[in-house]
């Protein structure tokens, strides 16, 4: 079955997104959708999206204002699609359903998986995630010093999500520090991710769990409810597939470049990263030897953004 290349548009106004309803008689009919449609032969995806947004909802967009969100391959059984998703918050015109379809502005939190075609799940995940995923560092630091330092760095960066990674601590020491960080983060709307075994969440009700690959590989089903956030550390293609099978909300993939925290790991480089991200069916953060300056480059390579220690931990 030939794959259909679909240009999909995430049009933002503040924190709300333009959503349409697919006609009852269309493929995946009756469900909600991001406006868009098939890329015609000879058309670039951005051109196709500019055309579709005009035809479907009456908006005029400059293709230079489109930014990549994610690319998702999905097999519906009766149709195979490649959803090539782009976003913009710059448009002219008042959106209206030019093909008679209802359109509305919905907050990201009001987008529910079951209202959309199945292929949209990772798109909704991607829209809920930021472009930076900071990970704590500094092997050897512990106790109050580690908690204080982490809070100071978080106060400076103000991320919306953060991974507390400290594999050098005992389980008790890790849980103690994580409990203090959770109080601090909750008061500032920072989603704190724990690192390691899903059972940690029973002691500390953090936003979610990030599984190192050696933990992820032993699991066969998603280890937490869909309201929690599941991240998985991946390094190669079969690991990405397993993370998707576990229902991961996102993965990290790397190392992309050489990194001081894992000096023995062989970097995959941007070309390989781009290839793997294109085949992934969950949002992928680029990891390893990157800094905040690499966010744009990572997004061009198909990433959700940049994850890492070096991105924010030093330069206190
Ligand atoms: N536009 C859009 N299509 C989606 C989404 N999710 C999803 O699985 N699809 C699928 C459904 C369709 O099989 C395909 C898009 O086709 P379409 O019906 O929008 O194509 P089109 O606008 O060119 O319409 P037509 O010429 O076939 O009438 O992608 C989504 O969020 N937006
Ligand atoms: Mg369409």
CSV table of C-alpha atoms and ligand atoms in Angstrom, one decimal, residues 22 33 35-38 52 56 99, ligand 2:
chain,number,residue,atom,x,y,z
A,22,UNK,CA,-13.6,15.6,9.8
A,33,UNK,CA,-8.3,16.9,13.3
A,35,UNK,CA,-6.5,21.1,9.4
A,36,UNK,CA,-4.4,19.9,6.4
A,37,UNK,CA,-4.5,17.5,3.5
A,38,UNK,CA,-2.6,15.5,1.0
A,52,UNK,CA,-4.8,23.4,2.5
A,56,UNK,CA,-10.1,24.4,4.4
A,99,UNK,CA,-16.0,23.0,3.6
B,2,LIG,MG1,-8.0,17.7,4.8
